[in-house]
Coordinates of C-alpha atoms in Angstrom, one line a residue:
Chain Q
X1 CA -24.9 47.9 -125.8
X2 CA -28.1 48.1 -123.4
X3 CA -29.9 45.4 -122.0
X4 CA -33.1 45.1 -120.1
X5 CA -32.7 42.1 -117.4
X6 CA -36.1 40.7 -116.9
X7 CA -35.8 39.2 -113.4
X8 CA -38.1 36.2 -111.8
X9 CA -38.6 38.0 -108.1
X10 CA -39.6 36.8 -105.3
X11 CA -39.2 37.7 -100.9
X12 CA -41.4 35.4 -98.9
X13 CA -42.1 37.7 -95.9
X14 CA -43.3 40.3 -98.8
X15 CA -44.6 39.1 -101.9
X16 CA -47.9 36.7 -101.9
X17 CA -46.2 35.6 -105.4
X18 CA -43.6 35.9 -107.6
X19 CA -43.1 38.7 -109.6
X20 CA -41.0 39.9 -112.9
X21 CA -38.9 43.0 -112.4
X22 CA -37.0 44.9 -115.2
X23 CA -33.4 46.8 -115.2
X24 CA -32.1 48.9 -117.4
X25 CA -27.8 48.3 -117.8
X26 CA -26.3 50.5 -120.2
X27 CA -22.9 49.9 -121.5
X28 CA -22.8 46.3 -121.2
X29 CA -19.7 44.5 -123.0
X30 CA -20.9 41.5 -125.7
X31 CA -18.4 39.4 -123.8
X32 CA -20.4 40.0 -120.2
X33 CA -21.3 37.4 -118.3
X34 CA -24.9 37.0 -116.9
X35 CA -23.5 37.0 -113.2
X36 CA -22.1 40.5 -114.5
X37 CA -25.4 41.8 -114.7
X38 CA -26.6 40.6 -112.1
X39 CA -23.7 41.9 -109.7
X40 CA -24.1 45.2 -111.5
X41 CA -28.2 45.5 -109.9
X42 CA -27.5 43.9 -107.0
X43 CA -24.5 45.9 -106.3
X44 CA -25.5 49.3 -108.1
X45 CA -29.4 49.2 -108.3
X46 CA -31.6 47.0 -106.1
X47 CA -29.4 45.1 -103.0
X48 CA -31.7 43.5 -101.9
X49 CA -31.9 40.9 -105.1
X50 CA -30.6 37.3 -103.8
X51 CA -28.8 35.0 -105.8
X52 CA -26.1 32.3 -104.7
X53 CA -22.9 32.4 -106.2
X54 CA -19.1 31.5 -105.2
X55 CA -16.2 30.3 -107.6
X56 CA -17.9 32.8 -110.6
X57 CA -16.4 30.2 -113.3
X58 CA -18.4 27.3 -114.0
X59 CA -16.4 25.0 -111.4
X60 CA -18.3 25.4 -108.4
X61 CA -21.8 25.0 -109.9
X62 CA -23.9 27.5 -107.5
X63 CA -25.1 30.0 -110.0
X64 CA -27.6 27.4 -111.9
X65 CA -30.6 29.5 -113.4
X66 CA -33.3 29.7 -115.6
X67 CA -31.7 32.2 -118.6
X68 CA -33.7 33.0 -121.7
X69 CA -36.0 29.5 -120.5
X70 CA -33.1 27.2 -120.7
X71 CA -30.8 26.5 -117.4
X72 CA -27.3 27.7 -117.7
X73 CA -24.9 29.3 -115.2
X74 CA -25.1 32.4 -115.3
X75 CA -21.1 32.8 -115.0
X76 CA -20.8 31.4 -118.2
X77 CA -23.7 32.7 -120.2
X78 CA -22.7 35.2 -122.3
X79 CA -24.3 38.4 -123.2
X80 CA -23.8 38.4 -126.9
X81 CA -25.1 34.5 -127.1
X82 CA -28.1 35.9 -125.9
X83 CA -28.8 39.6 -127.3
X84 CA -28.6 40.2 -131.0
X85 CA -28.2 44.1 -131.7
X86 CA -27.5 47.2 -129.6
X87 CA -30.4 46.1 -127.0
X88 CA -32.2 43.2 -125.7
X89 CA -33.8 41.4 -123.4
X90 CA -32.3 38.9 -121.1
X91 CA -34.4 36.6 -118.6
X92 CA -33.4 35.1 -115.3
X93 CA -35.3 33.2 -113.2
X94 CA -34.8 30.5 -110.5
X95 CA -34.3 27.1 -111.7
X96 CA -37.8 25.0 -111.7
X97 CA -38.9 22.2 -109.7
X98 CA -37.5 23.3 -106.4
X99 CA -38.8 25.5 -103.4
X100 CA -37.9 29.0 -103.8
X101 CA -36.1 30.3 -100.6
X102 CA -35.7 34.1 -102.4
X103 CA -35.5 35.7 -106.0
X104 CA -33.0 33.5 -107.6
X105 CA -32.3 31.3 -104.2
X106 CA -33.8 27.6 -104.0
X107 CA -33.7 25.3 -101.4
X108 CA -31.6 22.2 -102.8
X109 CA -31.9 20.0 -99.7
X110 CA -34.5 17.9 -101.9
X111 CA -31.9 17.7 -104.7
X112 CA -29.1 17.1 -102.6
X113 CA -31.2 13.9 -100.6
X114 CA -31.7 12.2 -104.1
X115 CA -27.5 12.5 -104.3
X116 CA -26.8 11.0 -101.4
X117 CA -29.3 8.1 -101.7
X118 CA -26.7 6.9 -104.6
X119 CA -23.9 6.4 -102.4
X120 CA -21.9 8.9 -104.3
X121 CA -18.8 8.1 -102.8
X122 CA -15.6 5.3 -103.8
X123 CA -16.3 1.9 -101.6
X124 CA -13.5 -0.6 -101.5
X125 CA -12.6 -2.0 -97.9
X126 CA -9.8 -4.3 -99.5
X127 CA -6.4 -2.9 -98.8
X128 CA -5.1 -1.8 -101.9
X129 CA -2.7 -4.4 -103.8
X130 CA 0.8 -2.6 -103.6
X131 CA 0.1 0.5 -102.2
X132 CA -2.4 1.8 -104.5
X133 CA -5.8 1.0 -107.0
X134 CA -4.5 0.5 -110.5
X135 CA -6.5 1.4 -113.4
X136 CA -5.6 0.7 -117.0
X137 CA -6.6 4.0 -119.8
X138 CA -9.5 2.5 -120.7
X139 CA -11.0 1.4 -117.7
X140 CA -10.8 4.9 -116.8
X141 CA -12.5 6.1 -120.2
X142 CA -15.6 3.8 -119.0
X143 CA -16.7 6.4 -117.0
X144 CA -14.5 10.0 -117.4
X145 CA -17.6 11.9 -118.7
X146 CA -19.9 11.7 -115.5
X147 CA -16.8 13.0 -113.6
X148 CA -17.2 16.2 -114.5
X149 CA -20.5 17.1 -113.2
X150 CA -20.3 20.1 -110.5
X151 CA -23.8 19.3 -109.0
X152 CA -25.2 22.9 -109.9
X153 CA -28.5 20.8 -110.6
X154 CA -28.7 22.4 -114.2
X155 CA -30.1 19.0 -115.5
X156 CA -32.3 17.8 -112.9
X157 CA -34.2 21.2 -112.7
X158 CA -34.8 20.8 -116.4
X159 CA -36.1 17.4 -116.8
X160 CA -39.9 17.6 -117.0
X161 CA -40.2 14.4 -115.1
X162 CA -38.8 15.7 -112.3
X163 CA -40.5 18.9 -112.3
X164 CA -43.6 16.9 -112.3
X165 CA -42.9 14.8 -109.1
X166 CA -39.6 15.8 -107.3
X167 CA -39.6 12.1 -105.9
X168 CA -37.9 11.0 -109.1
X169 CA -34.1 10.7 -107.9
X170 CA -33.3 13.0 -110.8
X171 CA -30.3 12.8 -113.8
X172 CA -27.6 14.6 -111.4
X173 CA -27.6 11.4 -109.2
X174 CA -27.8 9.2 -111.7
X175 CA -24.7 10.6 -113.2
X176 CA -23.1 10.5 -110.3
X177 CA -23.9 6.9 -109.8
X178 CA -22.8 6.5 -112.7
X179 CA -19.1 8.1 -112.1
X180 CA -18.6 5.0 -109.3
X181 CA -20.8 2.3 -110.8
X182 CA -18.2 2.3 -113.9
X183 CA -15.4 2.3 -112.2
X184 CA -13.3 -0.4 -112.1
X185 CA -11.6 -0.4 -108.7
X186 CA -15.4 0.3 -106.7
X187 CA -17.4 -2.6 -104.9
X188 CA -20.8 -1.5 -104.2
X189 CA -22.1 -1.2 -107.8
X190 CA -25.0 -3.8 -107.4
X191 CA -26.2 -1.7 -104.3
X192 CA -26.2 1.6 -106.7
X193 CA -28.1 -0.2 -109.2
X194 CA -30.7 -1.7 -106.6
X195 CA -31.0 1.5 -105.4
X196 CA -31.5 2.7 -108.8
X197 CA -33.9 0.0 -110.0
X198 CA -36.7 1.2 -108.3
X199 CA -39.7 2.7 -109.0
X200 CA -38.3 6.2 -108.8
X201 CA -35.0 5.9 -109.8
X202 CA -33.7 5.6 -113.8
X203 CA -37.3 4.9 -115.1
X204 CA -38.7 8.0 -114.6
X205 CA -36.3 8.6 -117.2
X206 CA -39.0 9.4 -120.6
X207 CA -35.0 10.4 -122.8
X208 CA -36.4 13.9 -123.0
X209 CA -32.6 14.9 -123.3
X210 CA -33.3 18.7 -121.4
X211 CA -30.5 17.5 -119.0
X212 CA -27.7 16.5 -121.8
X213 CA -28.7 20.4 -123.2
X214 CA -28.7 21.8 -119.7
X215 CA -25.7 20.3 -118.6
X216 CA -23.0 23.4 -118.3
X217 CA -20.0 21.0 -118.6
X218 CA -21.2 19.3 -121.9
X219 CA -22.1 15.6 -120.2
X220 CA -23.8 12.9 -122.0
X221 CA -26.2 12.9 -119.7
X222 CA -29.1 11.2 -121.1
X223 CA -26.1 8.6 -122.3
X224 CA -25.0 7.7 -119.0
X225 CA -28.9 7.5 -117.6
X226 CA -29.2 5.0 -120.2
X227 CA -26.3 2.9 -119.7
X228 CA -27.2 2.7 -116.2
X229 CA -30.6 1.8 -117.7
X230 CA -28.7 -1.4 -119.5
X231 CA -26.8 -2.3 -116.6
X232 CA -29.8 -2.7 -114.5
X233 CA -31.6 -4.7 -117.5
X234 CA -28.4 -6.8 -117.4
X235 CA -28.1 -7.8 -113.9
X236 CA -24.7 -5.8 -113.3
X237 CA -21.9 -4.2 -114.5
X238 CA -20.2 -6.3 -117.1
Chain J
X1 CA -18.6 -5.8 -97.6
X2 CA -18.4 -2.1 -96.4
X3 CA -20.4 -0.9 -93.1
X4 CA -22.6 0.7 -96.3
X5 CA -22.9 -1.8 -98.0
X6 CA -23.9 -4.0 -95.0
X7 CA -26.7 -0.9 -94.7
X8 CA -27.9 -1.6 -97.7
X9 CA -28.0 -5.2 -97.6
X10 CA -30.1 -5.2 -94.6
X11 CA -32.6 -2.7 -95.8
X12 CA -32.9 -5.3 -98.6
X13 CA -32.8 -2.8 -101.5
X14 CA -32.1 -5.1 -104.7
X15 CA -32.8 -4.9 -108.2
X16 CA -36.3 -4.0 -109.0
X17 CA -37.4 -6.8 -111.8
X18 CA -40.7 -5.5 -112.4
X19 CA -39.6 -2.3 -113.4
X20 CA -36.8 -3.5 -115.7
X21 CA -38.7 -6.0 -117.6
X22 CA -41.9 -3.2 -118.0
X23 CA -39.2 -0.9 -119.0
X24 CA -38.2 -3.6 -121.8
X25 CA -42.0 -4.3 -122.2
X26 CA -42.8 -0.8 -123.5
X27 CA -39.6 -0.7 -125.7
X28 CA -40.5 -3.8 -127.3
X29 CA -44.3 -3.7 -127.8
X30 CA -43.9 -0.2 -129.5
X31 CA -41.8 -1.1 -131.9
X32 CA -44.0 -4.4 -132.7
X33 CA -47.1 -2.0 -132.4
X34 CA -45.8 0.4 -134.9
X35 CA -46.7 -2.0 -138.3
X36 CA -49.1 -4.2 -136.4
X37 CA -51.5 -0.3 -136.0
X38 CA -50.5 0.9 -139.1
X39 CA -51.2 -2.3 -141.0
X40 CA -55.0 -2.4 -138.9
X41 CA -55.5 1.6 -140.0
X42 CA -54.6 0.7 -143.9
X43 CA -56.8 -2.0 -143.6
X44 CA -59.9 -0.2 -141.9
X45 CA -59.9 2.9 -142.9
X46 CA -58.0 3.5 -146.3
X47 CA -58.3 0.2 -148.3
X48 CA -62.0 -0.6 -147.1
X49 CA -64.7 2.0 -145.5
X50 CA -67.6 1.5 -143.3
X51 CA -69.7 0.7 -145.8
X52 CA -68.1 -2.3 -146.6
X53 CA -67.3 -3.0 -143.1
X54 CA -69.7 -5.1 -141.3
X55 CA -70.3 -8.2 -139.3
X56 CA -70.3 -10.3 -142.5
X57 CA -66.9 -9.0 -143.8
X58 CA -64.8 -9.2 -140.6
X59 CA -65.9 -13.1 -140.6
X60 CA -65.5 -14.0 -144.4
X61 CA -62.9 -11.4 -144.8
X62 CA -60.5 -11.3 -142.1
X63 CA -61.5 -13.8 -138.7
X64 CA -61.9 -16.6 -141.2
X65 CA -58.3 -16.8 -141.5
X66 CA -56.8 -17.8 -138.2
X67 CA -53.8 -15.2 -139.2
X68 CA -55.8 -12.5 -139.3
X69 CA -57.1 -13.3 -135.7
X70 CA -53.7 -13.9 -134.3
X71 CA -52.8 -10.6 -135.9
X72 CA -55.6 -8.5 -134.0
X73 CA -55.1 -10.7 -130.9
X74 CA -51.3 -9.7 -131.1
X75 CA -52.5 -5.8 -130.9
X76 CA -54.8 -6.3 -128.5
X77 CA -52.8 -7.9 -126.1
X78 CA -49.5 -5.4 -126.6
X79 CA -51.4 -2.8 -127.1
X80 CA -53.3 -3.3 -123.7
X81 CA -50.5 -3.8 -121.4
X82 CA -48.3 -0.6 -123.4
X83 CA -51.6 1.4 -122.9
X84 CA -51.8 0.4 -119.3
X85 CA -48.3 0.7 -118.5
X86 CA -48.2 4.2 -120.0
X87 CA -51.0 5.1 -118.0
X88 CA -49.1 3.8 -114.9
X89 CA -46.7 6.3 -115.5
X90 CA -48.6 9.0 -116.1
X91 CA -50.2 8.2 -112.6
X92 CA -46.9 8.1 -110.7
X93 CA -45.8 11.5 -111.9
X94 CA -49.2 13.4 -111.3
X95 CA -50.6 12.0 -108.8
X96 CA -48.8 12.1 -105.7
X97 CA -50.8 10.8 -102.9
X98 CA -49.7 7.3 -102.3
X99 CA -53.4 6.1 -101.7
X100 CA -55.1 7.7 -105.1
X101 CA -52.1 7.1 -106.7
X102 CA -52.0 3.2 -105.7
X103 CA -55.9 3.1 -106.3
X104 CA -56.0 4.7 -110.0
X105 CA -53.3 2.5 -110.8
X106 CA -55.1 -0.8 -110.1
X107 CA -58.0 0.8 -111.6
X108 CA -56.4 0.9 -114.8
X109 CA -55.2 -2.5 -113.8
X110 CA -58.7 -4.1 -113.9
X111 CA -59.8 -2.2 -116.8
X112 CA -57.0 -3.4 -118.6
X113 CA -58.0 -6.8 -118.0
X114 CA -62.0 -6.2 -118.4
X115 CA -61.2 -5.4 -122.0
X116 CA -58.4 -8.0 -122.9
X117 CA -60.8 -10.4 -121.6
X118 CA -63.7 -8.4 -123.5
X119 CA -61.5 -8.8 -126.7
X120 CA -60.2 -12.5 -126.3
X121 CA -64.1 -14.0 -126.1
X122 CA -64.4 -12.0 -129.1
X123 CA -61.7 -13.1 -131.1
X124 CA -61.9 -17.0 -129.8
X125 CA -65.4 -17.1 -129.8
X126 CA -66.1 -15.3 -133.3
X127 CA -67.1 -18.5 -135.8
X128 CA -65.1 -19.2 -138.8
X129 CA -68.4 -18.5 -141.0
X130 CA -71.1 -15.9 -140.6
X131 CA -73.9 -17.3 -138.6
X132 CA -76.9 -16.6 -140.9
X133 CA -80.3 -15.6 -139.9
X134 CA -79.2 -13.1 -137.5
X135 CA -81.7 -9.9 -137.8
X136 CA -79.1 -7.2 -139.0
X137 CA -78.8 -3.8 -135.9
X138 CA -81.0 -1.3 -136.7

């Protein structure tokens, strides 16, 4: 099949704005990726197109875009999920809310500050009882969803509260507040939630659900924003 | 408590109450606003029209009846703060200069209470029978 890849362009010491530029692939597989495509002009057509990429199977989360108007990663978006027929029209473009650096390159320092002002990380100074943390099934099941997330920033570029003022702390840290408030053998949960309890943190949150949609490894996200919602309402953690 | 934890502590970050109970505000008001508008619409504007409407029927008819006024004072009051609340929010997420921001908001702020002060005269003041003699508006 042939597809035309409409791409969102864009080189700083160039361009005065961003511009859409179109490539012809022939013999494209149904079962290519996106990132295929893309390899194939960067590699066989234009070089100098930018896009970040690493692991090139949905773990390491670096290829987040804007495909067909809804952000995916483009290592696991799929040609035939997105062209009916012998030839279509796929569109790529940098995910929304943050600065473009170049073509499909944004500068996620803003989304990576919002992360760390969550405290993303275990906190328990007590030495562990017996050698180790002990955790029963379910107290694990409290909060095995947010685990997952690969901050590729699919969600928090896709929530239209965020794209309207980037100081919103955004779903990605809230999930992954979530992923240590819930869990059973962390101490700082109240600290999370303070942090979270302000003006710009869960409020913001209008349950648009773009980021539950957007979200490449299927989290709840809009679930676990509002469960940290309740937990806030609540005073703590139960 | 953690080095972090001790960061935190001293910055003085704790829960934000405001913001929880306006979150629980909005909830809660919309869902009492939802009969309490649609019951005022029905009542204004399908079973009577304006030309039954007028000074003499909202006394006799509805303010006469001290349910009816708690009724419109209940919409009046939730609706105001949801309104203003609402707007709030809209503020924080367009307008991003601190100072305009910070100054629309408590705009909004004293509107809000112009008019729910502007409605309460009305519906506490309003007498429990038309006053009579009063040249009709032309």
């Amino acid at each position: 099949m042939k597809v035309t890849l409409r791409i969102r362009r864009f080189n700083p010491e160039h361009d005065a704005r961003p511009y859409w530029a179109e490539y012809i692939i022939k013999d494209v597989a149904p079962t290519d990726r996106v990132l295929d495509l893309l390899h194939h002009v960067k590699w066989y057509i234009d070089g100098t197109l930018a896009l970040r990429r690493s692991c090139a199977h949905g773990i390491c989360g670096s290829d987040a875009m804007r495909i067909n108007n809804l952000n995916q990663l483009a290592c696991k978006a799929l040609v035939k999920d997105l062209v009916k027929g012998d030839h279509g029209t796929i569109q790529v473009e940098p995910i929304l809310g943050l600065r473009v650096i170049k073509d499909l390159i944004v500068d996620m320092e803003p989304f990576f500050e919002h992360y760390r002002s969550v405290m993303p990380f275990f906190v328990n100074d007590n030495p562990p009882p017996d050698g180790e943390f002990l955790q029963t099934p379910e107290q694990r099941a409290r909060f095995d969803d947010t685990t997952k997330c690969i901050l590729c920033a699919a969600c928090t570029t896709s929530c239209p509260s965020f794209w309207a003022n980037g100081t919103y702390v955004g779903p990605a840290a809230i999930v992954q507040a979530h992923r240590f408030i819930f869990d059973s053998r962390d101490t700082a949960a109240q600290e999370r939630l303070a942090v979270l309890s302000q003006e710009d943190g869960v409020w913001r949150c209008r349950t648009i659900f773009n980021c539950t949609t957007a979200c490449p490894r299927d989290i709840e996200v809009t679930k676990a924003i509002a469960e940290v919602k309740n937990a806030i309402n609540r005073g703590g953690v139960d | 408590m953690s080095a972090v934890q001790d960061t935190f502590a001293r910055a003085g970050v704790q829960i934000n109450r405001f913001e929880s109970i306006a979150w629980r505000y909005m909830r809660l008001s919309g869902i009492l606003l939802i009969p309490l508008v649609f019951g005022h619409l029905a009542i204004m504007h399908v079973i009577n029209s304006v030309y039954v409407i007028d000074y003499e029927w909202v006394i006799e008819a509805r303010w006469a009846y001290l349910g009816w006024r708690i009724y419109d004072a209940a919409m009046l009051w939730l609706a105001g703060f949801h309104g203003a609340l609402g707007l709030r929010h809209v503020i924080k997420d367009y307008v991003h200069n601190p100072r305009w921001s910070f100054a629309l908001s408590a705009a909004v702020a004293a509107f809000m209470v112009f008019l729910l002060i502007l409605g309460s005269i009305a519906l506490i003041g309003a007498p429990f029978e038309p006053v009579t003699g009063v040249p009709p508006v032309e």
